[in-house]
Amino acid sequence: MGAEVSRNHAFGQNSYHVAYPKRQDSNPVAFLKKQGPKPVLTFHKSSEWRAYFETTKSSKKLIVIDFGAAWCGPCRVMEPFYKELATKFPDVEFVKLDVDELMDVADEWEIQAMPTFILVKQGRVVEKVVGARKDDLAMKVEKYRL
């Protein structure tokens, strides 16, 4: 399944949009699990995020949610580190949500600053890290992953 990448110029900045071919099944979670090596999951629709989150409530697996924005400098600084954590901890689900795309979700989670990392187990918040605090985030992922 190939992806089509387009490059747009907006306000002097490059932005990229990855368009995946239309999937046959309507289950977004099943589609994500077929993608191979564990990436950082991203959601662009509130309904898909909520469907995914509902499926995690019965799991004891740690979910780390990164709330950020494309224009946020500290968020961009944390992005490579966040991807490294996803590789280092394959037993943890890493999710990235853009507060500008999913404003209603950001409001529900009471996001006040970015980046905000919320660690969730069985649908409950177990920890929160606000700001570009790499060591703190890594320590808390390590602490709650098992």
PDB file of C-alpha atoms in Angstrom:
ATOM      1  CA  MET A   1       0.000   0.000   0.000  1.00  0.00           C
ATOM      2  CA  GLY A   2       1.811   3.122  -1.165  1.00  0.00           C
ATOM      3  CA  ALA A   3       1.366   6.652   0.034  1.00  0.00           C
ATOM      4  CA  GLU A   4       1.170   9.725  -2.116  1.00  0.00           C
ATOM      5  CA  VAL A   5       3.049  12.730  -0.768  1.00  0.00           C
ATOM      6  CA  SER A   6       2.333  16.254  -1.903  1.00  0.00           C
ATOM      7  CA  ARG A   7       4.284  19.363  -1.001  1.00  0.00           C
ATOM      8  CA  ASN A   8       2.521  22.680  -0.488  1.00  0.00           C
ATOM      9  CA  HIS A   9       3.923  26.135   0.054  1.00  0.00           C
ATOM     10  CA  ALA A  10       1.952  28.254   2.498  1.00  0.00           C
ATOM     11  CA  PHE A  11       3.149  31.499   4.002  1.00  0.00           C
ATOM     12  CA  GLY A  12       6.722  30.739   2.952  1.00  0.00           C
ATOM     13  CA  GLN A  13       6.819  27.428   4.804  1.00  0.00           C
ATOM     14  CA  ASN A  14       6.825  23.917   3.471  1.00  0.00           C
ATOM     15  CA  SER A  15       4.022  21.672   4.587  1.00  0.00           C
ATOM     16  CA  TYR A  16       3.554  18.050   3.715  1.00  0.00           C
ATOM     17  CA  HIS A  17       0.385  16.050   3.384  1.00  0.00           C
ATOM     18  CA  VAL A  18       0.494  12.277   3.157  1.00  0.00           C
ATOM     19  CA  ALA A  19      -2.529  10.780   1.416  1.00  0.00           C
ATOM     20  CA  TYR A  20      -2.966   7.053   1.839  1.00  0.00           C
ATOM     21  CA  PRO A  21      -5.068   5.123  -0.644  1.00  0.00           C
ATOM     22  CA  LYS A  22      -8.650   4.599   0.470  1.00  0.00           C
ATOM     23  CA  ARG A  23      -8.818   1.597   2.756  1.00  0.00           C
ATOM     24  CA  GLN A  24     -11.393  -1.125   2.312  1.00  0.00           C
ATOM     25  CA  ASP A  25     -12.232  -1.749   5.945  1.00  0.00           C
ATOM     26  CA  SER A  26     -13.961   0.920   7.997  1.00  0.00           C
ATOM     27  CA  ASN A  27     -12.215   0.099  11.272  1.00  0.00           C
ATOM     28  CA  PRO A  28      -9.471   2.729  11.802  1.00  0.00           C
ATOM     29  CA  VAL A  29      -7.827   0.701  14.563  1.00  0.00           C
ATOM     30  CA  ALA A  30      -7.575  -2.446  12.436  1.00  0.00           C
ATOM     31  CA  PHE A  31      -6.118  -0.348   9.629  1.00  0.00           C
ATOM     32  CA  LEU A  32      -3.468   1.108  11.949  1.00  0.00           C
ATOM     33  CA  LYS A  33      -2.425  -2.316  13.219  1.00  0.00           C
ATOM     34  CA  LYS A  34      -1.708  -3.479   9.649  1.00  0.00           C
ATOM     35  CA  GLN A  35       0.898  -0.792   9.047  1.00  0.00           C
ATOM     36  CA  GLY A  36       3.959  -2.802  10.114  1.00  0.00           C
ATOM     37  CA  PRO A  37       6.620  -1.446  12.509  1.00  0.00           C
ATOM     38  CA  LYS A  38       5.131   0.641  15.261  1.00  0.00           C
ATOM     39  CA  PRO A  39       5.035   4.296  14.285  1.00  0.00           C
ATOM     40  CA  VAL A  40       3.811   7.242  16.285  1.00  0.00           C
ATOM     41  CA  LEU A  41       0.076   7.205  15.580  1.00  0.00           C
ATOM     42  CA  THR A  42      -1.560  10.406  14.371  1.00  0.00           C
ATOM     43  CA  PHE A  43      -5.249  11.174  14.078  1.00  0.00           C
ATOM     44  CA  HIS A  44      -6.799  13.936  11.990  1.00  0.00           C
ATOM     45  CA  LYS A  45     -10.449  13.337  12.896  1.00  0.00           C
ATOM     46  CA  SER A  46     -11.921  13.462  16.384  1.00  0.00           C
ATOM     47  CA  SER A  47     -14.157  10.486  15.649  1.00  0.00           C
ATOM     48  CA  GLU A  48     -11.182   8.293  14.704  1.00  0.00           C
ATOM     49  CA  TRP A  49      -9.251   9.391  17.800  1.00  0.00           C
ATOM     50  CA  ARG A  50     -12.237   8.595  20.040  1.00  0.00           C
ATOM     51  CA  ALA A  51     -12.746   5.174  18.411  1.00  0.00           C
ATOM     52  CA  TYR A  52      -9.071   4.361  18.967  1.00  0.00           C
ATOM     53  CA  PHE A  53      -9.089   5.651  22.552  1.00  0.00           C
ATOM     54  CA  GLU A  54     -12.157   3.545  23.418  1.00  0.00           C
ATOM     55  CA  THR A  55     -10.266   0.408  22.340  1.00  0.00           C
ATOM     56  CA  THR A  56      -7.380   1.244  24.691  1.00  0.00           C
ATOM     57  CA  LYS A  57      -9.520   1.436  27.830  1.00  0.00           C
ATOM     58  CA  SER A  58      -9.556  -2.325  28.311  1.00  0.00           C
ATOM     59  CA  SER A  59      -5.802  -2.654  27.761  1.00  0.00           C
ATOM     60  CA  LYS A  60      -3.130  -2.354  30.448  1.00  0.00           C
ATOM     61  CA  LYS A  61      -0.773  -0.907  27.838  1.00  0.00           C
ATOM     62  CA  LEU A  62       0.538   2.607  28.470  1.00  0.00           C
ATOM     63  CA  ILE A  63      -0.614   5.227  25.959  1.00  0.00           C
ATOM     64  CA  VAL A  64       1.425   8.445  25.639  1.00  0.00           C
ATOM     65  CA  ILE A  65      -0.476  11.286  23.966  1.00  0.00           C
ATOM     66  CA  ASP A  66       1.518  14.222  22.583  1.00  0.00           C
ATOM     67  CA  PHE A  67      -0.610  17.366  22.221  1.00  0.00           C
ATOM     68  CA  GLY A  68       1.188  19.921  20.065  1.00  0.00           C
ATOM     69  CA  ALA A  69       0.983  22.098  16.968  1.00  0.00           C
ATOM     70  CA  ALA A  70       2.950  22.453  13.751  1.00  0.00           C
ATOM     71  CA  TRP A  71       3.876  26.071  14.576  1.00  0.00           C
ATOM     72  CA  CYS A  72       5.071  25.248  18.132  1.00  0.00           C
ATOM     73  CA  GLY A  73       8.883  25.460  18.419  1.00  0.00           C
ATOM     74  CA  PRO A  74       9.236  23.284  21.552  1.00  0.00           C
ATOM     75  CA  CYS A  75       6.935  20.697  19.912  1.00  0.00           C
ATOM     76  CA  ARG A  76       9.261  20.500  16.897  1.00  0.00           C
ATOM     77  CA  VAL A  77      12.262  20.133  19.235  1.00  0.00           C
ATOM     78  CA  MET A  78      10.572  17.184  20.987  1.00  0.00           C
ATOM     79  CA  GLU A  79       9.432  15.385  17.823  1.00  0.00           C
ATOM     80  CA  PRO A  80      12.648  13.406  17.066  1.00  0.00           C
ATOM     81  CA  PHE A  81      12.983  12.452  20.735  1.00  0.00           C
ATOM     82  CA  TYR A  82       9.344  11.321  20.856  1.00  0.00           C
ATOM     83  CA  LYS A  83       9.934   9.105  17.821  1.00  0.00           C
ATOM     84  CA  GLU A  84      13.024   7.650  19.535  1.00  0.00           C
ATOM     85  CA  LEU A  85      10.922   6.805  22.585  1.00  0.00           C
ATOM     86  CA  ALA A  86       8.389   5.038  20.345  1.00  0.00           C
ATOM     87  CA  THR A  87      11.207   2.906  18.953  1.00  0.00           C
ATOM     88  CA  LYS A  88      12.802   2.289  22.352  1.00  0.00           C
ATOM     89  CA  PHE A  89       9.530   1.249  24.010  1.00  0.00           C
ATOM     90  CA  PRO A  90       7.605  -0.974  21.567  1.00  0.00           C
ATOM     91  CA  ASP A  91       5.311  -2.051  24.419  1.00  0.00           C
ATOM     92  CA  VAL A  92       3.947   1.516  24.688  1.00  0.00           C
ATOM     93  CA  GLU A  93       1.564   3.249  22.251  1.00  0.00           C
ATOM     94  CA  PHE A  94       2.682   6.740  21.212  1.00  0.00           C
ATOM     95  CA  VAL A  95       0.082   9.115  19.763  1.00  0.00           C
ATOM     96  CA  LYS A  96       0.487  12.619  18.354  1.00  0.00           C
ATOM     97  CA  LEU A  97      -2.480  15.001  18.166  1.00  0.00           C
ATOM     98  CA  ASP A  98      -2.431  18.480  16.629  1.00  0.00           C
ATOM     99  CA  VAL A  99      -4.429  20.877  18.809  1.00  0.00           C
ATOM    100  CA  ASP A 100      -5.314  23.024  15.799  1.00  0.00           C
ATOM    101  CA  GLU A 101      -6.842  20.055  13.962  1.00  0.00           C
ATOM    102  CA  LEU A 102      -8.529  18.521  17.014  1.00  0.00           C
ATOM    103  CA  MET A 103      -9.502  21.566  19.078  1.00  0.00           C
ATOM    104  CA  ASP A 104     -12.437  19.752  20.662  1.00  0.00           C
ATOM    105  CA  VAL A 105     -10.163  16.919  21.821  1.00  0.00           C
ATOM    106  CA  ALA A 106      -7.620  19.408  23.213  1.00  0.00           C
ATOM    107  CA  ASP A 107     -10.456  21.135  25.097  1.00  0.00           C
ATOM    108  CA  GLU A 108     -11.695  17.816  26.515  1.00  0.00           C
ATOM    109  CA  TRP A 109      -8.195  17.059  27.813  1.00  0.00           C
ATOM    110  CA  GLU A 110      -7.835  20.651  29.131  1.00  0.00           C
ATOM    111  CA  ILE A 111      -4.623  21.376  27.237  1.00  0.00           C
ATOM    112  CA  GLN A 112      -3.249  24.757  28.353  1.00  0.00           C
ATOM    113  CA  ALA A 113       0.332  24.671  26.997  1.00  0.00           C
ATOM    114  CA  MET A 114       2.341  22.823  24.384  1.00  0.00           C
ATOM    115  CA  PRO A 115       3.765  20.385  24.167  1.00  0.00           C
ATOM    116  CA  THR A 116       1.720  18.468  26.716  1.00  0.00           C
ATOM    117  CA  PHE A 117       2.296  14.738  27.088  1.00  0.00           C
ATOM    118  CA  ILE A 118      -0.427  12.779  28.856  1.00  0.00           C
ATOM    119  CA  LEU A 119       0.249   9.207  29.976  1.00  0.00           C
ATOM    120  CA  VAL A 120      -2.869   7.049  30.132  1.00  0.00           C
ATOM    121  CA  LYS A 121      -3.538   3.491  31.297  1.00  0.00           C
ATOM    122  CA  GLN A 122      -6.942   1.834  31.011  1.00  0.00           C
ATOM    123  CA  GLY A 123      -8.542   5.153  30.096  1.00  0.00           C
ATOM    124  CA  ARG A 124      -7.176   6.987  33.152  1.00  0.00           C
ATOM    125  CA  VAL A 125      -4.524   9.694  33.282  1.00  0.00           C
ATOM    126  CA  VAL A 126      -1.567   8.438  35.319  1.00  0.00           C
ATOM    127  CA  GLU A 127       0.860  11.281  34.621  1.00  0.00           C
ATOM    128  CA  LYS A 128       1.294  14.537  32.714  1.00  0.00           C
ATOM    129  CA  VAL A 129       4.423  16.280  31.412  1.00  0.00           C
ATOM    130  CA  VAL A 130       4.096  19.876  30.225  1.00  0.00           C
ATOM    131  CA  GLY A 131       6.876  21.415  28.155  1.00  0.00           C
ATOM    132  CA  ALA A 132       9.923  20.134  26.291  1.00  0.00           C
ATOM    133  CA  ARG A 133      11.246  18.097  29.237  1.00  0.00           C
ATOM    134  CA  LYS A 134      12.911  15.092  27.604  1.00  0.00           C
ATOM    135  CA  ASP A 135      14.376  13.493  30.729  1.00  0.00           C
ATOM    136  CA  ASP A 136      11.140  13.851  32.668  1.00  0.00           C
ATOM    137  CA  LEU A 137       9.097  12.312  29.840  1.00  0.00           C
ATOM    138  CA  ALA A 138      11.505   9.385  29.386  1.00  0.00           C
ATOM    139  CA  MET A 139      11.580   8.712  33.141  1.00  0.00           C
ATOM    140  CA  LYS A 140       7.780   8.687  33.404  1.00  0.00           C
ATOM    141  CA  VAL A 141       7.349   6.441  30.350  1.00  0.00           C
ATOM    142  CA  GLU A 142       9.838   4.015  31.907  1.00  0.00           C
ATOM    143  CA  LYS A 143       8.029   4.171  35.259  1.00  0.00           C
ATOM    144  CA  TYR A 144       4.496   3.526  33.957  1.00  0.00           C
ATOM    145  CA  ARG A 145       5.107   1.235  30.989  1.00  0.00           C
ATOM    146  CA  LEU A 146       4.805  -2.017  32.946  1.00  0.00           C
TER     147      LEU A 146
END
